[in-house]
Amino acid sequence: MGENEMSIFGVSETEEEVYRHFLRNPGTATDDLHLLLHTDPRVARSCIARLQELGLLHPEGSDLRIFPTDPEVALARLIDLRLHSLHQELQRVTRSRHVIDGLRAEQGARRPPPPGIEQLEGLAQIRNRIDDLAFFARDEILSVEPYTKLSPENIARSRPLDLRCLRRGVRIRNVVAQAALRDPATAAYLRELAEHGASIRVTAHTAERLLVYDRKAALVPLDPRNTSRGALLAHRSGLVSNIIALFEKIWDQADDLSQASGEDTGASDTGLSETERRVLVSMCTVGKDEAGARELGVSVRTYRRYVADLMQKLGAASRAQAALLARERGWI
């Protein structure tokens, strides 16, 4: 047998040989496996037990014959286990930073605390830092990205990071440029993220570009029109708070992805979409537009546009008349 290809996942050479044996001979007994491997029976039993623990092998039937897990499924599981292990190791490393303070105390050196702003140079360093920040994000990622399209390489790089964050329960709120929806691949990727739980809004005009992780660290480019010039990573609470405030302003003025992309959640026999019906109910039951927009999870501007369209559809001159006409027609 050649090189132990699965060693990077913590699978020993003998364990890999056992797994490959069952790929070639699924459903076979394990009685004589040690003879095929030229090893001790206890070693063979130990390998089978560990491969079952890793999810690479599983017994079936009353005689508990062993079957292999599909290689693609098996490798995906091993990758997740390995990344989880690396994640825990990185957490232990980052928590050990206090050791530096102890060593400096021994040296007698007094150094100022690290500055709250870090300058990153070059796209490679920026991308690596973004990967790190996304990997360790626990609660929320905010972003404004005015790109007009994403290359296949960018999508391939971003998709696993974004989906992994969403699977971990990290909330993603993303504002993108309207022009990005004209590119089919970019639009499909944004819809995929939305289907997995990301909140995405679209704006017609923005030159801002920013990223905020867990409301503790914010990344902005030195030049929004040329990100290759570098970026600033802010850790100071005051600076981060100001960047968050800017994000919230852009967010409130943006439209929801489903509305901007022409998607609809389905129409009833009244000719209203589900979203329009909800807005109509909100018009009749909620006082302020801000409260209605918040209830529906849309921007105030989007909510008011829905209201105007509904009034036109009903032929109403006021909201009160619109509510009355909607009830008369049985729309609500």
Coordinates of C-alpha atoms in Angstrom, one line a residue:
M1 CA 0.0 0.0 0.0
G2 CA 1.2 3.5 -0.7
E3 CA 1.3 6.7 1.3
N4 CA -1.1 7.1 4.2
E5 CA -3.4 9.6 2.4
M6 CA -5.8 9.9 5.3
S7 CA -3.2 10.7 8.0
I8 CA -4.1 14.4 7.8
F9 CA -7.5 13.5 9.3
G10 CA -6.0 11.6 12.1
V11 CA -6.5 8.2 10.5
S12 CA -3.6 5.7 10.9
E13 CA -2.2 3.7 8.1
T14 CA -3.7 0.5 9.4
E15 CA -7.1 2.1 9.9
E16 CA -7.0 3.4 6.4
E17 CA -6.2 0.0 5.1
V18 CA -9.2 -1.5 7.0
Y19 CA -11.5 1.2 5.5
R20 CA -10.2 0.5 2.0
H21 CA -10.7 -3.2 2.6
F22 CA -14.4 -2.7 3.3
L23 CA -14.8 -0.4 0.4
R24 CA -13.6 -3.3 -1.8
N25 CA -15.5 -5.9 0.2
P26 CA -18.6 -4.4 1.7
G27 CA -20.7 -6.6 4.0
T28 CA -17.9 -9.1 4.8
A29 CA -17.2 -10.6 8.1
T30 CA -14.4 -9.4 10.4
D31 CA -13.3 -12.8 11.7
D32 CA -10.2 -13.2 9.4
L33 CA -9.5 -9.6 8.9
H34 CA -6.3 -9.7 11.0
L35 CA -4.9 -12.4 8.7
L36 CA -5.4 -10.1 5.7
L37 CA -3.8 -7.2 7.5
H38 CA -1.0 -9.4 8.9
T39 CA -1.6 -8.0 12.3
D40 CA -2.8 -9.0 15.8
P41 CA -6.6 -9.6 16.1
R42 CA -6.8 -7.0 18.9
V43 CA -5.3 -4.4 16.6
A44 CA -7.9 -5.2 13.9
R45 CA -10.8 -5.0 16.4
S46 CA -9.4 -1.7 17.7
C47 CA -9.2 -0.3 14.1
I48 CA -12.8 -1.3 13.4
A49 CA -14.0 0.2 16.6
R50 CA -12.3 3.5 15.9
L51 CA -13.5 3.7 12.3
Q52 CA -17.1 3.1 13.6
E53 CA -16.6 5.9 16.1
L54 CA -15.4 8.2 13.3
G55 CA -18.5 7.2 11.2
L56 CA -16.5 5.5 8.4
L57 CA -17.8 2.0 9.1
H58 CA -21.2 0.7 10.4
P59 CA -22.6 -2.7 11.2
E60 CA -25.8 -3.9 9.5
G61 CA -28.1 -7.0 9.8
S62 CA -28.5 -9.5 12.6
D63 CA -25.0 -10.9 12.0
L64 CA -23.6 -7.3 12.2
R65 CA -21.6 -7.5 9.0
I66 CA -19.5 -4.3 8.4
F67 CA -20.3 -1.8 5.6
P68 CA -18.3 1.3 4.7
T69 CA -19.7 4.8 4.6
D70 CA -19.7 6.5 1.2
P71 CA -16.2 8.1 0.7
E72 CA -17.7 11.6 0.0
V73 CA -19.8 11.5 3.2
A74 CA -16.9 9.9 5.2
L75 CA -14.4 12.6 4.1
A76 CA -16.9 15.4 4.8
R77 CA -17.3 14.1 8.3
L78 CA -13.5 13.7 8.8
I79 CA -13.0 17.3 7.6
D80 CA -15.6 18.6 10.1
L81 CA -14.0 16.7 12.9
R82 CA -10.6 17.9 12.0
L83 CA -11.7 21.5 11.7
H84 CA -13.5 21.3 15.0
S85 CA -10.3 20.0 16.6
L86 CA -8.2 22.8 15.0
H87 CA -10.8 25.3 16.1
Q88 CA -10.4 24.1 19.7
E89 CA -6.6 24.2 19.4
L90 CA -6.7 27.8 18.1
Q91 CA -9.0 28.8 20.9
R92 CA -6.5 27.4 23.4
V93 CA -3.7 29.3 21.7
T94 CA -5.5 32.6 21.7
R95 CA -6.4 32.2 25.4
S96 CA -2.8 31.6 26.2
R97 CA -1.8 35.2 25.3
H98 CA -1.6 36.0 29.0
V99 CA 1.7 34.0 29.0
I100 CA 3.3 37.0 27.2
D101 CA 2.5 39.3 30.0
G102 CA 4.1 37.0 32.5
L103 CA 7.2 36.7 30.4
R104 CA 7.4 40.5 30.0
A105 CA 7.1 40.9 33.7
E106 CA 10.1 38.6 34.2
Q107 CA 12.0 40.7 31.7
G108 CA 11.0 43.9 33.4
A109 CA 9.9 45.5 30.2
R110 CA 7.1 48.0 30.2
R111 CA 5.4 48.4 26.9
P112 CA 2.3 50.3 25.9
P113 CA -0.9 48.4 25.3
P114 CA -1.5 47.4 21.6
P115 CA -3.1 50.1 19.6
G116 CA -6.8 49.9 18.7
I117 CA -6.1 50.1 15.0
E118 CA -4.2 47.7 12.8
Q119 CA -3.2 48.4 9.2
L120 CA -3.3 45.4 6.8
E121 CA -1.4 45.5 3.6
G122 CA -2.1 43.5 0.5
L123 CA -5.1 41.4 -0.6
A124 CA -3.6 38.2 0.8
Q125 CA -3.2 39.6 4.3
I126 CA -6.7 41.1 4.2
R127 CA -8.3 37.9 3.0
N128 CA -6.5 35.8 5.6
R129 CA -7.6 38.2 8.4
I130 CA -11.2 38.1 7.1
D131 CA -11.0 34.2 7.2
D132 CA -9.8 34.3 10.8
L133 CA -12.4 36.8 11.9
A134 CA -15.2 34.8 10.2
F135 CA -13.9 31.6 11.7
F136 CA -14.0 32.9 15.2
A137 CA -17.2 34.9 14.9
R138 CA -19.8 33.8 17.5
D139 CA -22.8 36.1 17.3
E140 CA -23.1 38.4 14.3
I141 CA -21.4 39.5 11.1
L142 CA -22.4 42.8 9.5
S143 CA -21.2 43.8 6.0
V144 CA -21.7 46.4 3.3
E145 CA -20.2 45.2 0.0
P146 CA -20.7 47.4 -3.1
Y147 CA -19.4 44.8 -5.6
T148 CA -21.2 44.5 -9.0
K149 CA -20.4 40.8 -9.4
L150 CA -18.5 38.0 -7.7
S151 CA -16.1 35.9 -9.6
P152 CA -16.5 32.1 -9.5
E153 CA -13.3 32.0 -7.4
N154 CA -14.7 34.5 -4.9
I155 CA -17.9 32.5 -4.6
A156 CA -16.0 29.2 -4.2
R157 CA -13.9 30.8 -1.4
S158 CA -16.7 32.6 0.4
R159 CA -19.5 29.9 0.3
P160 CA -18.0 27.4 2.8
L161 CA -17.1 30.2 5.2
D162 CA -20.5 31.8 5.1
L163 CA -22.5 28.6 5.2
R164 CA -20.4 27.3 8.1
C165 CA -21.1 30.5 10.1
L166 CA -24.8 30.2 9.4
R167 CA -24.8 26.6 10.5
R168 CA -23.1 27.6 13.8
G169 CA -25.9 30.1 14.4
V170 CA -24.0 33.2 13.5
R171 CA -26.4 35.9 12.3
I172 CA -25.3 37.5 9.0
R173 CA -26.7 40.8 7.8
N174 CA -25.4 41.9 4.4
V175 CA -26.0 44.9 2.2
V176 CA -25.1 44.6 -1.4
A177 CA -25.4 46.7 -4.5
Q178 CA -28.4 46.4 -6.8
A179 CA -26.1 45.9 -9.8
A180 CA -24.9 42.6 -8.2
L181 CA -28.3 41.0 -8.9
R182 CA -27.8 41.4 -12.7
D183 CA -25.1 38.8 -12.5
P184 CA -26.8 35.3 -12.4
A185 CA -24.1 33.6 -10.4
T186 CA -23.8 36.3 -7.8
A187 CA -27.6 36.6 -7.5
A188 CA -27.9 32.8 -7.1
Y189 CA -25.2 32.8 -4.4
L190 CA -27.0 35.6 -2.5
R191 CA -30.3 33.8 -2.6
E192 CA -28.6 30.6 -1.4
L193 CA -27.3 32.5 1.6
A194 CA -30.7 33.9 2.3
E195 CA -32.3 30.4 2.1
H196 CA -29.8 29.3 4.8
G197 CA -30.8 32.2 7.1
A198 CA -28.7 35.2 6.1
S199 CA -30.5 38.6 6.1
I200 CA -29.6 40.4 2.8
R201 CA -30.7 43.8 1.7
V202 CA -30.0 45.6 -1.6
T203 CA -29.2 49.3 -2.1
A204 CA -29.0 51.2 -5.4
H205 CA -26.2 53.6 -4.3
T206 CA -23.4 53.0 -1.9
A207 CA -19.7 53.4 -2.0
E208 CA -19.1 52.2 1.5
R209 CA -17.4 48.9 2.2
L210 CA -17.2 47.5 5.7
L211 CA -17.2 44.4 7.8
V212 CA -18.0 44.1 11.5
Y213 CA -17.5 40.9 13.6
D214 CA -19.4 40.4 16.9
R215 CA -19.6 44.2 17.3
K216 CA -16.0 44.0 18.5
A217 CA -13.8 44.3 15.4
A218 CA -14.5 46.4 12.2
L219 CA -12.6 46.2 8.9
V220 CA -12.7 49.1 6.4
P221 CA -10.5 49.7 3.3
L222 CA -8.1 52.5 3.1
D223 CA -9.6 53.3 -0.3
P224 CA -13.1 51.8 -1.0
R225 CA -12.5 52.1 -4.8
N226 CA -9.2 50.1 -4.6
T227 CA -9.1 47.5 -1.8
S228 CA -5.7 46.3 -2.9
R229 CA -4.2 49.4 -1.2
G230 CA -4.9 47.9 2.2
A231 CA -7.4 48.1 5.1
L232 CA -7.8 49.2 8.7
L233 CA -8.9 46.8 11.4
A234 CA -10.4 48.7 14.4
H235 CA -10.7 47.2 17.9
R236 CA -11.5 50.4 19.8
S237 CA -15.1 50.4 21.0
G238 CA -15.7 54.0 20.0
L239 CA -14.5 53.5 16.4
V240 CA -16.4 50.2 16.1
S241 CA -19.6 51.8 17.4
N242 CA -19.4 54.6 14.8
I243 CA -18.9 52.0 12.0
I244 CA -21.9 50.0 13.3
A245 CA -24.0 53.2 13.3
L246 CA -23.0 53.8 9.7
F247 CA -24.0 50.2 8.8
E248 CA -27.4 50.5 10.5
K249 CA -28.1 53.7 8.5
I250 CA -27.3 52.0 5.3
W251 CA -29.3 48.9 6.4
D252 CA -32.4 50.9 7.2
Q253 CA -32.3 52.6 3.7
A254 CA -31.9 49.3 1.8
D255 CA -34.5 47.0 0.3
D256 CA -35.0 43.4 1.1
L257 CA -33.4 40.9 -1.4
S258 CA -36.7 39.2 -2.2
Q259 CA -38.3 42.5 -3.2
A260 CA -35.3 43.9 -5.0
S261 CA -34.7 40.7 -7.0
G262 CA -38.4 40.4 -8.0
E263 CA -38.9 37.2 -6.0
D264 CA -42.4 36.6 -4.6
T265 CA -43.6 34.4 -1.8
G266 CA -46.7 33.5 -3.7
A267 CA -50.0 35.2 -4.5
S268 CA -53.5 34.4 -3.2
D269 CA -56.8 34.6 -5.2
T270 CA -57.0 38.3 -4.2
G271 CA -54.0 39.0 -6.5
L272 CA -51.9 40.0 -3.5
S273 CA -48.6 38.4 -2.6
E274 CA -48.1 37.1 0.9
T275 CA -45.9 40.0 1.7
E276 CA -48.5 42.5 0.4
R277 CA -51.2 40.8 2.5
R278 CA -49.1 41.1 5.6
V279 CA -48.4 44.8 4.9
L280 CA -52.2 45.3 4.5
V281 CA -52.9 43.7 7.8
S282 CA -50.1 45.7 9.4
M283 CA -51.6 48.9 7.9
C284 CA -54.9 48.2 9.7
T285 CA -53.5 47.1 13.0
V286 CA -50.1 48.9 13.6
G287 CA -49.8 52.6 14.1
K288 CA -46.4 53.8 13.0
D289 CA -44.7 52.8 9.8
E290 CA -41.5 52.1 11.8
A291 CA -43.3 49.5 13.9
G292 CA -45.0 47.9 10.9
A293 CA -41.7 47.7 9.0
R294 CA -40.0 46.2 12.1
E295 CA -42.8 43.6 12.4
L296 CA -42.4 42.5 8.8
G297 CA -38.6 42.7 8.9
V298 CA -38.3 45.2 6.0
S299 CA -36.9 48.7 5.8
V300 CA -39.3 51.7 6.4
R301 CA -38.8 52.8 2.8
T302 CA -39.8 49.4 1.5
Y303 CA -42.8 49.3 3.8
R304 CA -44.1 52.7 2.6
R305 CA -43.6 51.7 -1.0
Y306 CA -45.8 48.6 -0.3
V307 CA -48.4 50.8 1.3
A308 CA -48.5 53.2 -1.7
D309 CA -48.8 50.3 -4.1
L310 CA -51.7 48.8 -2.1
M311 CA -53.5 52.1 -1.9
Q312 CA -53.2 52.5 -5.7
K313 CA -54.4 48.9 -6.2
L314 CA -57.4 49.6 -4.0
G315 CA -58.1 53.0 -5.5
A316 CA -58.0 54.6 -2.0
A317 CA -57.1 58.2 -1.3
S318 CA -56.1 57.5 2.3
R319 CA -54.9 54.6 4.5
A320 CA -58.2 54.6 6.4
Q321 CA -60.1 54.3 3.1
A322 CA -57.7 51.5 2.0
A323 CA -58.4 49.6 5.2
L324 CA -62.2 50.0 4.7
L325 CA -62.0 48.9 1.0
A326 CA -59.8 45.9 1.9
R327 CA -62.3 44.7 4.4
E328 CA -65.2 45.2 2.1
R329 CA -63.4 43.1 -0.6
G330 CA -62.5 40.4 1.9
W331 CA -58.8 40.9 1.4
I332 CA -58.2 40.9 5.2

